[in-house]
mmCIF file of C-alpha atoms in Angstrom:
data_model
loop_
_atom_site.group_PDB
_atom_site.id
_atom_site.type_symbol
_atom_site.label_atom_id
_atom_site.label_comp_id
_atom_site.label_asym_id
_atom_site.label_seq_id
_atom_site.Cartn_x
_atom_site.Cartn_y
_atom_site.Cartn_z
ATOM 1 C CA ASP A 1438 -52.106 -29.354 5.217
ATOM 2 C CA THR A 1439 -49.845 -31.576 3.157
ATOM 3 C CA ALA A 1440 -47.931 -29.615 0.527
ATOM 4 C CA VAL A 1441 -47.482 -32.480 -1.949
ATOM 5 C CA SER A 1442 -49.760 -35.442 -1.474
ATOM 6 C CA GLN A 1443 -49.750 -38.753 -3.271
ATOM 7 C CA THR A 1444 -52.312 -41.495 -3.215
ATOM 8 C CA PRO A 1445 -52.172 -44.314 -2.547
ATOM 9 C CA LYS A 1446 -49.218 -44.719 -0.216
ATOM 10 C CA TYR A 1447 -49.045 -48.456 -0.870
ATOM 11 C CA LEU A 1448 -50.164 -50.296 -3.963
ATOM 12 C CA VAL A 1449 -49.960 -54.043 -4.457
ATOM 13 C CA THR A 1450 -51.142 -55.380 -7.764
ATOM 14 C CA GLN A 1451 -50.722 -58.264 -10.149
ATOM 15 C CA MET A 1452 -48.656 -58.309 -13.301
ATOM 16 C CA GLY A 1453 -50.531 -57.109 -16.328
ATOM 17 C CA ASN A 1454 -52.859 -54.770 -14.443
ATOM 18 C CA ASP A 1455 -53.213 -51.040 -15.106
ATOM 19 C CA LYS A 1456 -52.909 -48.678 -12.168
ATOM 20 C CA SER A 1457 -52.726 -44.955 -11.441
ATOM 21 C CA ILE A 1458 -50.981 -42.904 -8.780
ATOM 22 C CA LYS A 1459 -52.374 -39.462 -8.053
ATOM 23 C CA CYS A 1460 -50.410 -36.415 -7.040
ATOM 24 C CA GLU A 1461 -51.599 -33.010 -5.941
ATOM 25 C CA GLN A 1462 -49.738 -29.976 -4.684
ATOM 26 C CA ASN A 1463 -51.267 -26.997 -2.917
ATOM 27 C CA LEU A 1464 -48.196 -24.777 -3.085
ATOM 28 C CA GLY A 1465 -49.113 -22.956 -6.270
ATOM 29 C CA HIS A 1466 -46.009 -24.331 -7.988
ATOM 30 C CA ASP A 1467 -45.685 -24.362 -11.766
ATOM 31 C CA THR A 1468 -43.512 -27.414 -12.113
ATOM 32 C CA MET A 1469 -44.180 -30.995 -11.098
ATOM 33 C CA TYR A 1470 -42.136 -34.165 -11.388
ATOM 34 C CA TRP A 1471 -42.246 -37.919 -11.045
ATOM 35 C CA TYR A 1472 -39.227 -39.773 -9.686
ATOM 36 C CA LYS A 1473 -38.639 -43.492 -9.311
ATOM 37 C CA GLN A 1474 -36.609 -44.891 -6.414
ATOM 38 C CA ASP A 1475 -35.438 -48.441 -6.892
ATOM 39 C CA SER A 1476 -34.610 -51.059 -4.290
ATOM 40 C CA LYS A 1477 -31.088 -49.690 -3.957
ATOM 41 C CA LYS A 1478 -32.480 -46.266 -3.108
ATOM 42 C CA PHE A 1479 -31.370 -44.753 -6.391
ATOM 43 C CA LEU A 1480 -33.560 -41.802 -7.405
ATOM 44 C CA LYS A 1481 -34.124 -41.097 -11.076
ATOM 45 C CA ILE A 1482 -36.355 -38.558 -12.758
ATOM 46 C CA MET A 1483 -39.072 -39.906 -15.014
ATOM 47 C CA PHE A 1484 -41.087 -36.871 -16.077
ATOM 48 C CA SER A 1485 -41.210 -33.144 -15.556
ATOM 49 C CA TYR A 1486 -44.182 -30.905 -16.303
ATOM 50 C CA ASN A 1487 -44.263 -27.118 -16.346
ATOM 51 C CA ASN A 1488 -47.708 -25.501 -16.422
ATOM 52 C CA LYS A 1489 -49.256 -28.734 -17.667
ATOM 53 C CA GLU A 1490 -46.696 -29.084 -20.443
ATOM 54 C CA LEU A 1491 -44.287 -32.005 -20.637
ATOM 55 C CA ILE A 1492 -40.694 -30.772 -20.289
ATOM 56 C CA ILE A 1493 -38.680 -33.877 -19.508
ATOM 57 C CA ASN A 1494 -39.479 -37.397 -20.545
ATOM 58 C CA GLU A 1495 -36.599 -39.636 -19.644
ATOM 59 C CA THR A 1496 -36.164 -43.084 -21.086
ATOM 60 C CA VAL A 1497 -39.277 -44.569 -19.601
ATOM 61 C CA PRO A 1498 -41.374 -47.332 -21.189
ATOM 62 C CA ASN A 1499 -44.475 -46.189 -23.067
ATOM 63 C CA ARG A 1500 -46.522 -48.044 -20.480
ATOM 64 C CA PHE A 1501 -45.937 -45.053 -18.204
ATOM 65 C CA SER A 1502 -48.055 -42.056 -19.067
ATOM 66 C CA PRO A 1503 -48.242 -38.887 -16.992
ATOM 67 C CA LYS A 1504 -51.347 -36.774 -17.085
ATOM 68 C CA SER A 1505 -51.630 -33.212 -15.870
ATOM 69 C CA PRO A 1506 -55.238 -31.980 -15.842
ATOM 70 C CA ASP A 1507 -54.122 -28.718 -14.248
ATOM 71 C CA LYS A 1508 -50.923 -27.369 -12.826
ATOM 72 C CA ALA A 1509 -51.761 -28.588 -9.322
ATOM 73 C CA HIS A 1510 -52.050 -32.222 -10.378
ATOM 74 C CA LEU A 1511 -49.750 -34.689 -12.052
ATOM 75 C CA ASN A 1512 -50.996 -38.243 -12.144
ATOM 76 C CA LEU A 1513 -49.045 -41.274 -13.259
ATOM 77 C CA HIS A 1514 -50.793 -44.043 -15.114
ATOM 78 C CA ILE A 1515 -49.041 -47.366 -15.680
ATOM 79 C CA ASN A 1516 -50.302 -49.962 -18.152
ATOM 80 C CA SER A 1517 -49.529 -53.666 -18.192
ATOM 81 C CA LEU A 1518 -47.553 -53.639 -14.992
ATOM 82 C CA GLU A 1519 -44.383 -55.738 -14.818
ATOM 83 C CA LEU A 1520 -42.408 -57.116 -11.889
ATOM 84 C CA GLY A 1521 -39.619 -54.643 -12.614
ATOM 85 C CA ASP A 1522 -41.967 -51.734 -12.021
ATOM 86 C CA SER A 1523 -41.892 -52.450 -8.297
ATOM 87 C CA ALA A 1524 -40.360 -49.383 -6.690
ATOM 88 C CA VAL A 1525 -41.218 -46.280 -4.719
ATOM 89 C CA TYR A 1526 -42.561 -43.470 -6.875
ATOM 90 C CA PHE A 1527 -42.199 -39.889 -5.710
ATOM 91 C CA CYS A 1528 -44.063 -36.876 -6.930
ATOM 92 C CA ALA A 1529 -42.457 -33.469 -6.414
ATOM 93 C CA SER A 1530 -43.087 -29.837 -7.194
ATOM 94 C CA SER A 1531 -41.110 -26.632 -7.348
ATOM 95 C CA ALA A 1532 -41.889 -23.002 -8.041
ATOM 96 C CA LEU A 1533 -39.552 -22.726 -10.980
ATOM 97 C CA GLU A 1534 -36.790 -24.848 -12.340
ATOM 98 C CA PHE A 1535 -35.124 -26.888 -9.646
ATOM 99 C CA GLY A 1536 -32.241 -24.536 -9.280
ATOM 100 C CA ASN A 1537 -34.248 -21.474 -8.403
ATOM 101 C CA THR A 1538 -36.117 -23.106 -5.581
ATOM 102 C CA GLU A 1539 -36.000 -26.381 -3.770
ATOM 103 C CA ALA A 1540 -38.342 -29.187 -4.691
ATOM 104 C CA PHE A 1541 -40.935 -30.478 -2.282
ATOM 105 C CA PHE A 1542 -41.562 -34.202 -2.412
ATOM 106 C CA GLY A 1543 -44.619 -36.240 -1.642
ATOM 107 C CA GLN A 1544 -44.421 -39.098 0.829
ATOM 108 C CA GLY A 1545 -43.950 -41.648 -1.937
ATOM 109 C CA THR A 1546 -46.040 -44.527 -3.256
ATOM 110 C CA ARG A 1547 -44.611 -47.994 -2.757
ATOM 111 C CA LEU A 1548 -45.701 -50.076 -5.732
ATOM 112 C CA THR A 1549 -45.345 -53.841 -5.497
ATOM 113 C CA VAL A 1550 -46.112 -55.931 -8.528
ATOM 114 C CA VAL A 1551 -46.662 -59.623 -7.843
ATOM 115 C CA ALA B 1324 -21.596 -35.081 -17.863
ATOM 116 C CA GLN B 1325 -23.874 -34.028 -15.048
ATOM 117 C CA LYS B 1326 -23.158 -36.340 -12.202
ATOM 118 C CA VAL B 1327 -23.138 -36.617 -8.436
ATOM 119 C CA THR B 1328 -20.962 -39.082 -6.568
ATOM 120 C CA GLN B 1329 -21.463 -40.078 -2.975
ATOM 121 C CA ALA B 1330 -18.659 -42.516 -2.440
ATOM 122 C CA GLN B 1331 -19.701 -43.497 1.091
ATOM 123 C CA THR B 1332 -22.433 -46.079 0.807
ATOM 124 C CA GLU B 1333 -22.865 -46.575 4.546
ATOM 125 C CA ILE B 1334 -21.513 -44.899 7.624
ATOM 126 C CA SER B 1335 -22.011 -45.995 11.208
ATOM 127 C CA VAL B 1336 -21.152 -43.790 14.170
ATOM 128 C CA VAL B 1337 -21.887 -43.693 17.857
ATOM 129 C CA GLU B 1338 -24.062 -40.954 19.225
ATOM 130 C CA LYS B 1339 -22.311 -37.620 19.831
ATOM 131 C CA GLU B 1340 -19.653 -38.294 17.233
ATOM 132 C CA ASP B 1341 -19.201 -35.858 14.388
ATOM 133 C CA VAL B 1342 -19.683 -37.239 10.900
ATOM 134 C CA THR B 1343 -19.053 -35.870 7.421
ATOM 135 C CA LEU B 1344 -20.891 -37.039 4.332
ATOM 136 C CA ASP B 1345 -19.006 -36.474 1.108
ATOM 137 C CA CYS B 1346 -20.464 -35.253 -2.169
ATOM 138 C CA VAL B 1347 -18.532 -34.696 -5.369
ATOM 139 C CA TYR B 1348 -20.215 -33.355 -8.471
ATOM 140 C CA GLU B 1349 -19.470 -32.975 -12.155
ATOM 141 C CA THR B 1350 -21.049 -30.395 -14.384
ATOM 142 C CA ARG B 1351 -20.179 -28.506 -17.564
ATOM 143 C CA ASP B 1352 -22.371 -25.571 -16.572
ATOM 144 C CA THR B 1353 -21.137 -22.443 -14.822
ATOM 145 C CA THR B 1354 -24.524 -21.913 -13.175
ATOM 146 C CA TYR B 1355 -25.684 -24.842 -11.147
ATOM 147 C CA TYR B 1356 -27.334 -25.693 -7.861
ATOM 148 C CA LEU B 1357 -26.552 -28.218 -5.184
ATOM 149 C CA PHE B 1358 -28.915 -29.760 -2.682
ATOM 150 C CA TRP B 1359 -28.974 -32.112 0.262
ATOM 151 C CA TYR B 1360 -32.026 -34.167 1.123
ATOM 152 C CA LYS B 1361 -32.645 -36.493 4.050
ATOM 153 C CA GLN B 1362 -34.685 -39.671 3.771
ATOM 154 C CA PRO B 1363 -35.493 -41.047 7.242
ATOM 155 C CA PRO B 1364 -36.738 -44.632 7.723
ATOM 156 C CA SER B 1365 -40.312 -43.387 7.280
ATOM 157 C CA GLY B 1366 -39.445 -42.800 3.610
ATOM 158 C CA GLU B 1367 -40.212 -39.187 2.860
ATOM 159 C CA LEU B 1368 -37.625 -36.872 1.294
ATOM 160 C CA VAL B 1369 -36.857 -33.864 3.426
ATOM 161 C CA PHE B 1370 -35.117 -30.837 1.940
ATOM 162 C CA LEU B 1371 -32.105 -29.656 3.943
ATOM 163 C CA ILE B 1372 -30.236 -27.069 1.889
ATOM 164 C CA ARG B 1373 -29.801 -25.491 -1.541
ATOM 165 C CA ARG B 1374 -26.650 -23.763 -2.683
ATOM 166 C CA ASN B 1375 -26.003 -22.009 -5.996
ATOM 167 C CA SER B 1376 -22.671 -22.067 -7.803
ATOM 168 C CA PHE B 1377 -21.977 -18.403 -7.149
ATOM 169 C CA ASP B 1378 -22.235 -18.689 -3.411
ATOM 170 C CA GLU B 1379 -19.333 -20.513 -1.867
ATOM 171 C CA GLN B 1380 -20.044 -19.432 1.658
ATOM 172 C CA ASN B 1381 -20.264 -22.263 4.076
ATOM 173 C CA GLU B 1382 -23.477 -22.620 5.974
ATOM 174 C CA ILE B 1383 -24.278 -23.710 9.487
ATOM 175 C CA SER B 1384 -27.724 -24.615 10.743
ATOM 176 C CA GLY B 1385 -27.694 -25.920 14.273
ATOM 177 C CA ARG B 1386 -25.733 -29.171 14.284
ATOM 178 C CA TYR B 1387 -25.602 -29.227 10.483
ATOM 179 C CA SER B 1388 -22.969 -27.532 8.386
ATOM 180 C CA TRP B 1389 -22.106 -27.573 4.715
ATOM 181 C CA ASN B 1390 -18.755 -26.977 3.037
ATOM 182 C CA PHE B 1391 -18.956 -25.989 -0.623
ATOM 183 C CA GLN B 1392 -15.648 -25.945 -2.494
ATOM 184 C CA LYS B 1393 -15.722 -25.292 -6.232
ATOM 185 C CA SER B 1394 -12.000 -25.990 -6.532
ATOM 186 C CA THR B 1395 -12.613 -29.617 -5.627
ATOM 187 C CA SER B 1396 -16.217 -29.811 -6.898
ATOM 188 C CA SER B 1397 -17.373 -30.883 -3.501
ATOM 189 C CA PHE B 1398 -20.325 -30.067 -1.306
ATOM 190 C CA ASN B 1399 -19.800 -31.938 1.956
ATOM 191 C CA PHE B 1400 -22.221 -32.176 4.822
ATOM 192 C CA THR B 1401 -21.176 -32.430 8.462
ATOM 193 C CA ILE B 1402 -23.340 -33.383 11.398
ATOM 194 C CA THR B 1403 -21.899 -32.361 14.733
ATOM 195 C CA ALA B 1404 -22.707 -34.328 17.869
ATOM 196 C CA SER B 1405 -24.803 -36.830 15.961
ATOM 197 C CA GLN B 1406 -28.020 -38.183 17.415
ATOM 198 C CA VAL B 1407 -29.966 -41.372 16.818
ATOM 199 C CA VAL B 1408 -32.638 -39.332 15.018
ATOM 200 C CA ASP B 1409 -30.048 -38.401 12.399
ATOM 201 C CA SER B 1410 -30.125 -41.993 11.147
ATOM 202 C CA ALA B 1411 -31.300 -41.790 7.564
ATOM 203 C CA VAL B 1412 -30.199 -41.949 3.950
ATOM 204 C CA TYR B 1413 -28.774 -38.621 2.834
ATOM 205 C CA PHE B 1414 -28.801 -37.576 -0.798
ATOM 206 C CA CYS B 1415 -26.754 -34.952 -2.505
ATOM 207 C CA ALA B 1416 -28.220 -33.611 -5.760
ATOM 208 C CA LEU B 1417 -27.333 -31.323 -8.655
ATOM 209 C CA SER B 1418 -29.458 -29.139 -10.888
ATOM 210 C CA TRP B 1419 -28.493 -26.741 -13.649
ATOM 211 C CA ASN B 1420 -30.025 -24.116 -15.958
ATOM 212 C CA PRO B 1421 -32.011 -24.256 -18.093
ATOM 213 C CA ASN B 1422 -33.315 -27.551 -16.941
ATOM 214 C CA ASN B 1423 -36.035 -29.151 -14.969
ATOM 215 C CA ASP B 1424 -33.969 -32.091 -13.871
ATOM 216 C CA MET B 1425 -32.260 -32.903 -10.604
ATOM 217 C CA ARG B 1426 -29.560 -35.568 -10.560
ATOM 218 C CA PHE B 1427 -29.215 -37.396 -7.296
ATOM 219 C CA GLY B 1428 -26.219 -39.191 -5.888
ATOM 220 C CA ALA B 1429 -26.626 -42.773 -4.813
ATOM 221 C CA GLY B 1430 -27.120 -41.730 -1.205
ATOM 222 C CA THR B 1431 -25.230 -42.408 2.024
ATOM 223 C CA ARG B 1432 -26.930 -44.447 4.708
ATOM 224 C CA LEU B 1433 -26.016 -43.018 8.098
ATOM 225 C CA THR B 1434 -26.624 -45.095 11.214
ATOM 226 C CA VAL B 1435 -26.167 -43.438 14.557
ATOM 227 C CA LYS B 1436 -25.989 -45.919 17.411
ATOM 228 C CA PRO B 1437 -26.871 -44.990 20.981
#
């Protein structure tokens, strides 16, 4: 049983398309996150949700929209994809705020925009 | 500022050598949490350790040990008798209350040669 699962693992798409990445956790955690890892391996938070409510929304283009239908799911929808969106996107979850427990990460989704 | 610095971009050692990965952090909070994650070539992020700011005890787990020193704002990670399977990118990270963010360092790529 995978604790935090993301689909798809690889996504290749053309510029201008709209795509979604799904994330589900079966750990019963209240908080979920999306991180972006660029080509230099730098990890940066994009969004944080607690019990389906948006907590953190870093400086991310409006083309990125997270959606949390329930606290076990946090999907990432991206409109009008651009070349610069190519990266690995990680979903994560934790029981409380990061400090109180560790975060569990999904296996990542490698997005390539051509 | 909340910041994590991993000054070593890449380290290469020969198997069985000991290696220390440095992590220096900056925070204005008195309550904060420090983490180490491992990212092997397969890409997933694997949690290694969490330490809170009130617990300066060093920790040892098998060949891994961590040295937390508040006086120097450092949380260094040592691998004893390194093995090829230790080859990965290692990230140090910082979280603080009340917050749902985790700031990662830039990572240190460790290569262990046979």
